[in-house]
Tab-separated table of C-alpha atoms in Angstrom:
chain	number	residue	atom	x	y	z
A	1	UNK	CA	32.126	14.167	-19.554
A	2	UNK	CA	32.441	14.438	-15.763
A	3	UNK	CA	30.560	12.301	-13.232
A	4	UNK	CA	27.844	14.901	-12.649
A	5	UNK	CA	27.129	15.134	-16.384
A	6	UNK	CA	26.821	11.334	-16.617
A	7	UNK	CA	24.080	11.214	-13.992
A	8	UNK	CA	20.461	11.068	-15.134
A	9	UNK	CA	17.210	12.060	-13.464
A	10	UNK	CA	14.968	9.550	-11.727
A	11	UNK	CA	12.456	9.729	-14.602
A	12	UNK	CA	15.065	9.001	-17.263
A	13	UNK	CA	16.617	6.222	-15.205
A	14	UNK	CA	13.163	4.706	-14.553
A	15	UNK	CA	12.456	4.523	-18.302
A	16	UNK	CA	15.825	2.937	-19.000
A	17	UNK	CA	15.456	0.142	-16.442
A	18	UNK	CA	11.704	-0.458	-16.677
A	19	UNK	CA	10.776	0.699	-13.169
A	20	UNK	CA	8.479	3.496	-12.040
A	21	UNK	CA	9.835	6.557	-10.213
A	22	UNK	CA	7.698	5.633	-7.183
A	23	UNK	CA	9.313	2.177	-7.088
A	24	UNK	CA	12.791	3.746	-7.274
A	25	UNK	CA	11.925	6.043	-4.367
A	26	UNK	CA	10.754	3.032	-2.373
A	27	UNK	CA	13.951	1.090	-3.141
A	28	UNK	CA	15.926	4.132	-2.000
A	29	UNK	CA	13.966	4.201	1.283
A	30	UNK	CA	14.659	0.480	1.716
A	31	UNK	CA	18.376	0.783	0.972
A	32	UNK	CA	18.091	-1.651	-1.937
A	33	UNK	CA	18.982	0.848	-4.665
A	34	UNK	CA	20.336	4.187	-3.504
A	35	UNK	CA	20.657	7.023	-6.040
A	36	UNK	CA	24.177	8.108	-6.921
A	37	UNK	CA	23.374	11.635	-5.775
A	38	UNK	CA	20.533	13.503	-4.075
A	39	UNK	CA	20.336	17.250	-4.589
A	40	UNK	CA	20.538	18.813	-1.126
A	41	UNK	CA	18.292	21.721	-2.132
A	42	UNK	CA	15.569	20.102	-4.236
A	43	UNK	CA	15.734	16.511	-3.007
A	44	UNK	CA	15.879	15.309	-6.641
A	45	UNK	CA	17.478	11.891	-7.091
A	46	UNK	CA	20.078	11.193	-9.786
A	47	UNK	CA	21.414	7.840	-10.967
A	48	UNK	CA	24.590	6.657	-12.682
A	49	UNK	CA	24.741	4.383	-15.761
A	50	UNK	CA	26.618	1.681	-13.839
A	51	UNK	CA	23.565	1.301	-11.549
A	52	UNK	CA	21.415	0.013	-14.422
A	53	UNK	CA	22.328	-3.704	-14.103
A	54	UNK	CA	21.382	-3.750	-10.412
A	55	UNK	CA	18.147	-1.887	-11.127
A	56	UNK	CA	17.214	-4.336	-13.898
A	57	UNK	CA	17.936	-7.267	-11.560
A	58	UNK	CA	15.735	-5.684	-8.881
A	59	UNK	CA	12.959	-5.325	-11.461
A	60	UNK	CA	13.284	-8.943	-12.583
A	61	UNK	CA	13.223	-10.191	-8.993
A	62	UNK	CA	10.120	-8.124	-8.246
A	63	UNK	CA	8.425	-9.315	-11.441
A	64	UNK	CA	9.022	-12.828	-10.115
A	65	UNK	CA	7.223	-11.822	-6.898
A	66	UNK	CA	10.293	-12.140	-4.679
A	67	UNK	CA	9.997	-10.364	-1.291
A	68	UNK	CA	12.668	-7.740	-0.713
A	69	UNK	CA	13.973	-9.700	2.262
A	70	UNK	CA	14.817	-12.556	-0.151
A	71	UNK	CA	15.746	-10.252	-3.045
A	72	UNK	CA	18.472	-8.681	-0.914
A	73	UNK	CA	20.086	-12.114	-0.592
A	74	UNK	CA	20.120	-12.531	-4.379
A	75	UNK	CA	21.442	-9.000	-4.843
A	76	UNK	CA	24.175	-9.051	-2.208
A	77	UNK	CA	24.661	-12.660	-1.062
A	78	UNK	CA	26.784	-15.394	-2.567
A	79	UNK	CA	25.673	-17.666	-5.407
A	80	UNK	CA	24.692	-20.599	-3.192
A	81	UNK	CA	22.517	-18.427	-0.965
A	82	UNK	CA	20.902	-16.838	-4.031
A	83	UNK	CA	20.240	-20.245	-5.598
A	84	UNK	CA	18.623	-21.534	-2.381
A	85	UNK	CA	16.382	-18.463	-2.079
A	86	UNK	CA	15.243	-18.645	-5.716
A	87	UNK	CA	14.585	-22.385	-5.536
A	88	UNK	CA	12.460	-21.990	-2.408
A	89	UNK	CA	10.539	-19.106	-3.957
A	90	UNK	CA	9.859	-21.105	-7.137
A	91	UNK	CA	8.425	-23.920	-5.029
A	92	UNK	CA	6.165	-21.534	-3.088
A	93	UNK	CA	5.020	-19.914	-6.336
A	94	UNK	CA	4.034	-23.273	-7.830
A	95	UNK	CA	2.110	-24.205	-4.675
A	96	UNK	CA	0.280	-20.859	-4.639
A	97	UNK	CA	-0.596	-21.106	-8.343
A	98	UNK	CA	-1.941	-24.633	-7.872
A	99	UNK	CA	-4.132	-23.528	-4.956
A	100	UNK	CA	-5.442	-20.541	-6.928
A	101	UNK	CA	-6.227	-22.722	-9.937
A	102	UNK	CA	-8.154	-25.154	-7.744
A	103	UNK	CA	-10.185	-22.321	-6.224
A	104	UNK	CA	-10.985	-20.828	-9.640
A	105	UNK	CA	-12.006	-24.209	-11.013
A	106	UNK	CA	-14.434	-24.601	-8.127
A	107	UNK	CA	-15.928	-21.154	-8.710
A	108	UNK	CA	-16.349	-21.861	-12.422
A	109	UNK	CA	-18.162	-25.061	-11.631
A	110	UNK	CA	-20.515	-23.155	-9.311
A	111	UNK	CA	-21.150	-20.504	-11.955
A	112	UNK	CA	-22.074	-23.069	-14.575
A	113	UNK	CA	-25.260	-24.289	-12.517
A	114	UNK	CA	-23.719	19.497	-17.313
A	115	UNK	CA	-22.063	22.774	-16.665
A	116	UNK	CA	-21.010	21.910	-13.126
A	117	UNK	CA	-20.467	18.303	-14.127
A	118	UNK	CA	-17.384	16.123	-13.897
A	119	UNK	CA	-16.458	12.764	-15.320
A	120	UNK	CA	-13.497	10.437	-14.896
A	121	UNK	CA	-12.839	7.117	-16.643
A	122	UNK	CA	-10.907	4.408	-14.793
A	123	UNK	CA	-10.383	0.685	-15.190
A	124	UNK	CA	-13.187	-1.391	-13.718
A	125	UNK	CA	-10.837	-3.793	-11.962
A	126	UNK	CA	-8.732	-0.848	-10.772
A	127	UNK	CA	-11.778	0.809	-9.179
A	128	UNK	CA	-12.815	-2.488	-7.598
A	129	UNK	CA	-9.333	-2.981	-6.172
A	130	UNK	CA	-9.288	0.546	-4.746
A	131	UNK	CA	-12.641	-0.022	-3.032
A	132	UNK	CA	-11.356	-3.309	-1.595
A	133	UNK	CA	-8.388	-1.470	-0.120
A	134	UNK	CA	-10.182	1.469	1.516
A	135	UNK	CA	-13.521	-0.010	2.670
A	136	UNK	CA	-11.973	-1.961	5.594
A	137	UNK	CA	-11.016	1.394	7.121
A	138	UNK	CA	-14.645	2.623	7.169
A	139	UNK	CA	-16.364	2.558	10.552
A	140	UNK	CA	-18.729	-0.209	11.585
A	141	UNK	CA	-20.888	-0.990	14.601
A	142	UNK	CA	-21.138	1.532	17.425
A	143	UNK	CA	-18.671	3.971	15.861
A	144	UNK	CA	-20.737	4.106	12.665
A	145	UNK	CA	-23.943	4.612	14.658
A	146	UNK	CA	-22.371	7.522	16.533
A	147	UNK	CA	-20.642	9.019	13.467
A	148	UNK	CA	-22.572	7.964	10.319
A	149	UNK	CA	-20.187	9.766	7.948
A	150	UNK	CA	-17.380	7.451	9.068
A	151	UNK	CA	-19.314	4.546	7.589
A	152	UNK	CA	-18.879	6.169	4.177
A	153	UNK	CA	-16.197	6.409	1.519
A	154	UNK	CA	-15.219	9.868	0.345
A	155	UNK	CA	-15.083	9.891	-3.470
A	156	UNK	CA	-13.152	12.850	-4.849
A	157	UNK	CA	-12.739	13.860	-8.485
A	158	UNK	CA	-9.913	16.376	-8.412
A	159	UNK	CA	-9.623	17.110	-12.131
A	160	UNK	CA	-6.430	15.018	-12.276
A	161	UNK	CA	-7.220	11.877	-10.293
A	162	UNK	CA	-9.966	9.959	-8.525
A	163	UNK	CA	-9.347	9.596	-4.802
A	164	UNK	CA	-11.102	7.218	-2.387
A	165	UNK	CA	-10.776	7.844	1.358
A	166	UNK	CA	-12.141	6.077	4.448
A	167	UNK	CA	-11.446	6.299	8.180
A	168	UNK	CA	-12.805	4.918	11.437
A	169	UNK	CA	-10.603	7.261	13.570
A	170	UNK	CA	-8.044	4.515	14.214
A	171	UNK	CA	-7.203	3.886	10.562
A	172	UNK	CA	-7.098	6.118	7.509
A	173	UNK	CA	-6.899	4.696	3.986
A	174	UNK	CA	-6.297	6.813	0.870
A	175	UNK	CA	-6.126	5.399	-2.659
A	176	UNK	CA	-5.563	7.554	-5.755
A	177	UNK	CA	-6.493	6.408	-9.273
A	178	UNK	CA	-5.171	7.945	-12.485
A	179	UNK	CA	-8.065	8.310	-14.973
A	180	UNK	CA	-7.648	7.529	-18.655
A	181	UNK	CA	-9.888	10.539	-19.351
A	182	UNK	CA	-11.256	13.339	-17.173
A	183	UNK	CA	-13.513	16.352	-17.733
A	184	UNK	CA	-14.933	19.037	-15.503
A	185	UNK	CA	-13.795	20.442	-12.200
A	186	UNK	CA	-13.347	19.113	-8.696
A	187	UNK	CA	-16.170	17.247	-6.957
A	188	UNK	CA	-16.481	15.301	-3.753
A	189	UNK	CA	-19.262	13.132	-2.384
A	190	UNK	CA	-19.855	10.686	0.437
A	191	UNK	CA	-21.023	7.215	-0.571
A	192	UNK	CA	-22.123	4.426	1.746
A	193	UNK	CA	-19.393	1.798	2.121
A	194	UNK	CA	-21.873	-0.984	1.339
A	195	UNK	CA	-22.917	0.757	-1.869
A	196	UNK	CA	-19.277	1.101	-2.897
A	197	UNK	CA	-18.728	-2.639	-2.361
A	198	UNK	CA	-21.727	-3.433	-4.586
A	199	UNK	CA	-20.405	-1.132	-7.319
A	200	UNK	CA	-16.965	-2.717	-6.999
A	201	UNK	CA	-18.402	-6.212	-7.505
A	202	UNK	CA	-20.196	-5.024	-10.647
A	203	UNK	CA	-17.235	-3.005	-12.012
A	204	UNK	CA	-14.716	-5.817	-11.559
A	205	UNK	CA	-15.717	-7.503	-14.828
A	206	UNK	CA	-15.684	-4.311	-16.926
A	207	UNK	CA	-12.615	-3.040	-18.772
A	208	UNK	CA	-13.512	0.569	-17.997
A	209	UNK	CA	-16.132	2.542	-16.079
A	210	UNK	CA	-16.975	6.233	-15.912
A	211	UNK	CA	-17.755	8.086	-12.685
A	212	UNK	CA	-20.047	11.039	-13.425
A	213	UNK	CA	-21.277	13.823	-11.172
A	214	UNK	CA	-23.718	16.513	-12.314
A	215	UNK	CA	-26.891	18.285	-11.266
A	216	UNK	CA	-28.806	14.991	-11.307
A	217	UNK	CA	-26.431	13.356	-8.840
A	218	UNK	CA	-23.671	10.790	-9.250
A	219	UNK	CA	-23.493	7.479	-11.092
A	220	UNK	CA	-21.065	4.906	-12.405
A	221	UNK	CA	-21.612	3.419	-15.844
A	222	UNK	CA	-19.871	1.106	-18.249
A	223	UNK	CA	-20.614	-1.373	-21.032
A	224	UNK	CA	-24.148	0.002	-21.457
A	225	UNK	CA	-25.047	-0.393	-17.761
A	226	UNK	CA	-25.428	2.269	-15.118
A	227	UNK	CA	-25.344	2.147	-11.323
A	228	UNK	CA	-26.472	5.089	-9.152
A	229	UNK	CA	-24.053	6.428	-6.564
A	230	UNK	CA	-26.324	8.093	-3.981
A	231	UNK	CA	-24.648	10.845	-1.977
A	232	UNK	CA	-24.849	10.736	1.829
A	233	UNK	CA	-25.284	14.034	3.666
A	234	UNK	CA	-22.549	14.987	6.089
A	235	UNK	CA	-19.060	16.440	6.415
A	236	UNK	CA	-16.127	14.071	6.144
A	237	UNK	CA	-13.052	14.763	8.337
A	238	UNK	CA	-10.300	16.732	6.614
A	239	UNK	CA	-7.857	13.884	6.083
A	240	UNK	CA	-5.320	16.183	4.420
A	241	UNK	CA	-4.532	17.790	7.767
A	242	UNK	CA	-3.541	14.390	9.151
A	243	UNK	CA	-1.362	13.576	6.144
A	244	UNK	CA	0.302	16.991	6.096
A	245	UNK	CA	1.055	16.786	9.838
A	246	UNK	CA	2.977	13.505	9.643
A	247	UNK	CA	6.530	13.884	10.988
A	248	UNK	CA	9.554	12.269	9.389
A	249	UNK	CA	9.929	8.544	10.002
A	250	UNK	CA	12.576	7.408	12.536
A	251	UNK	CA	12.044	3.700	11.826
A	252	UNK	CA	11.428	1.824	8.577
A	253	UNK	CA	10.441	-1.839	8.689
A	254	UNK	CA	10.255	-3.742	5.399
A	255	UNK	CA	8.368	-6.908	6.312
A	256	UNK	CA	7.341	-10.059	4.481
A	257	UNK	CA	3.622	-9.328	4.154
A	258	UNK	CA	2.394	-12.932	4.327
A	259	UNK	CA	4.522	-13.675	7.390
A	260	UNK	CA	3.295	-10.552	9.198
A	261	UNK	CA	-0.304	-11.284	8.223
A	262	UNK	CA	-0.047	-14.837	9.567
A	263	UNK	CA	1.567	-13.703	12.818
A	264	UNK	CA	-1.121	-11.071	13.409
A	265	UNK	CA	-3.932	-13.492	12.572
A	266	UNK	CA	-2.529	-16.021	15.054
A	267	UNK	CA	-2.296	-13.453	17.859
A	268	UNK	CA	-5.434	-13.527	20.016
A	269	UNK	CA	-4.303	-12.091	23.347
A	270	UNK	CA	-4.885	-8.341	23.335
A	271	UNK	CA	-2.470	-5.786	21.825
A	272	UNK	CA	0.480	-7.192	19.896
A	273	UNK	CA	3.980	-5.860	20.552
A	274	UNK	CA	6.388	-5.334	17.665
A	275	UNK	CA	10.015	-4.763	18.568
A	276	UNK	CA	13.445	-4.881	16.994
A	277	UNK	CA	16.133	-6.790	18.853
A	278	UNK	CA	19.865	-6.174	19.136
A	279	UNK	CA	20.442	-7.737	15.701
A	280	UNK	CA	17.847	-5.535	13.956
A	281	UNK	CA	15.394	-8.417	13.662
A	282	UNK	CA	11.660	-7.837	13.987
A	283	UNK	CA	9.995	-10.003	16.626
A	284	UNK	CA	6.298	-10.066	17.398
A	285	UNK	CA	4.239	-10.890	20.493
A	286	UNK	CA	5.178	-12.352	23.859
A	287	UNK	CA	6.510	-15.476	22.160
A	288	UNK	CA	8.977	-13.251	20.253
A	289	UNK	CA	8.175	-14.875	16.915
A	290	UNK	CA	10.673	-13.639	14.337
A	291	UNK	CA	9.194	-12.107	11.156
A	292	UNK	CA	11.425	-11.805	8.034
A	293	UNK	CA	12.238	-8.111	7.710
A	294	UNK	CA	14.745	-5.367	7.024
A	295	UNK	CA	14.831	-2.867	9.901
A	296	UNK	CA	16.404	0.582	9.951
A	297	UNK	CA	16.424	3.115	12.757
A	298	UNK	CA	17.024	2.985	16.527
A	299	UNK	CA	15.661	0.168	18.746
A	300	UNK	CA	11.882	0.018	18.626
A	301	UNK	CA	8.994	-1.165	20.795
A	302	UNK	CA	5.491	-0.389	19.525
A	303	UNK	CA	2.102	-1.984	20.158
A	304	UNK	CA	-0.966	-2.323	17.924
A	305	UNK	CA	-4.469	-3.659	18.117
A	306	UNK	CA	-4.097	-6.615	15.719
A	307	UNK	CA	-7.707	-6.118	14.618
A	308	UNK	CA	-6.678	-2.673	13.324
A	309	UNK	CA	-3.231	-3.444	11.899
A	310	UNK	CA	-4.171	-6.736	10.196
A	311	UNK	CA	-6.739	-5.237	7.755
A	312	UNK	CA	-4.203	-2.568	6.766
A	313	UNK	CA	-1.612	-5.252	5.996
A	314	UNK	CA	-4.171	-7.305	4.076
A	315	UNK	CA	-5.213	-4.279	2.004
A	316	UNK	CA	-1.640	-3.755	0.799
A	317	UNK	CA	-0.389	-5.357	-2.405
A	318	UNK	CA	2.812	-7.162	-3.297
A	319	UNK	CA	5.016	-9.441	-1.212
A	320	UNK	CA	6.349	-6.712	1.108
A	321	UNK	CA	4.834	-4.108	3.373
A	322	UNK	CA	6.660	-1.016	4.625
A	323	UNK	CA	5.926	0.452	8.063
A	324	UNK	CA	7.164	4.022	8.531
A	325	UNK	CA	7.146	4.950	12.226
A	326	UNK	CA	7.870	8.377	13.683
A	327	UNK	CA	6.956	7.592	17.315
A	328	UNK	CA	4.924	5.136	19.372
A	329	UNK	CA	2.169	7.733	19.798
A	330	UNK	CA	1.717	8.992	16.220
A	331	UNK	CA	0.031	7.386	13.198
A	332	UNK	CA	2.115	4.727	11.463
A	333	UNK	CA	2.252	4.743	7.656
A	334	UNK	CA	1.650	1.323	6.081
A	335	UNK	CA	2.409	1.081	2.363
A	336	UNK	CA	3.813	-1.259	-0.265
A	337	UNK	CA	6.504	-1.003	-2.914
A	338	UNK	CA	4.175	-2.010	-5.688
A	339	UNK	CA	1.547	0.672	-5.228
A	340	UNK	CA	2.660	4.118	-4.162
A	341	UNK	CA	-0.867	5.434	-4.784
A	342	UNK	CA	-2.229	3.610	-1.703
A	343	UNK	CA	-1.518	4.799	1.847
A	344	UNK	CA	-2.891	3.548	5.147
A	345	UNK	CA	-2.371	5.179	8.532
A	346	UNK	CA	-2.749	3.023	11.650
A	347	UNK	CA	-2.759	4.304	15.222
A	348	UNK	CA	-0.607	2.366	17.703
A	349	UNK	CA	-1.903	1.630	21.211
A	350	UNK	CA	-0.343	2.185	24.617
A	351	UNK	CA	1.951	-0.553	25.843
A	352	UNK	CA	1.225	-2.154	29.195
A	353	UNK	CA	3.854	-0.104	31.053
A	354	UNK	CA	2.309	3.094	29.629
A	355	UNK	CA	-1.225	2.364	30.806
């Protein structure tokens, strides 16, 4: 058997090592786990059997919640460096778990005082999480008053997935859900962002909910209860045009999400500048605070409104966030390794010398 015959497809390799194909694509983008071969014509990725141990180690590190910045040390550093990273992560994990347990205990104490129809079933917690991710990108205040449809969430039943979309012109959030069951054709409706938040709070405790659309309107029901989903009149912007028009990324920044979130939250002096220095480190703001990251691409200087970028970072999941940047004037893709079904676009702002 020659080397080409020994290679397996990304789907087969994913099943063998317990990772999803989307995670393997992300690890390829990050340089953590490159495929053995990429077909130049189709772009299909192929993996070799001797890559399985590294892939399994990546999976175990991610299951332990280790950021990729630290995981790379365990994967490619020496034993002492790996031991130090894992020990520090274990300590942080214990501290986080203790804080979460204390918060939950407090909450528990407080709680003690038709023909053209379509239906899709999704997990209640999954729907609630999707709403939490996209609603921050819906318009508020003056923008919502001027453009009421931007204060809504677009709910699409495509026949294969449920898609939630929101935008305020500066951000665009898209989350796709895979239903456990689906009937009927494609439907789309606009729902008020506040209504979606109320439904999310109700659905969170249910194992499964059904989204139904028919001649009588739309509703969400589960566990014997039903909540109406009133449609809002209006035409939502065609977000697919924006997604389809995205150029290839020139820069990829894999950033510790908590560190970036903290740095953005602490910045209170206008636009925040992100730049990579001569050692491919990511530094933020005038104080040049270093943020743990893995940076690829040419030198970079890009500015954001922290009030726009921070909610996109907070809406991501997992310990890392990936910023894919094509230019300082085009939308920046913000996504995470742990959920390829969620995408946020954030517009940068002009830097001072460009104003």
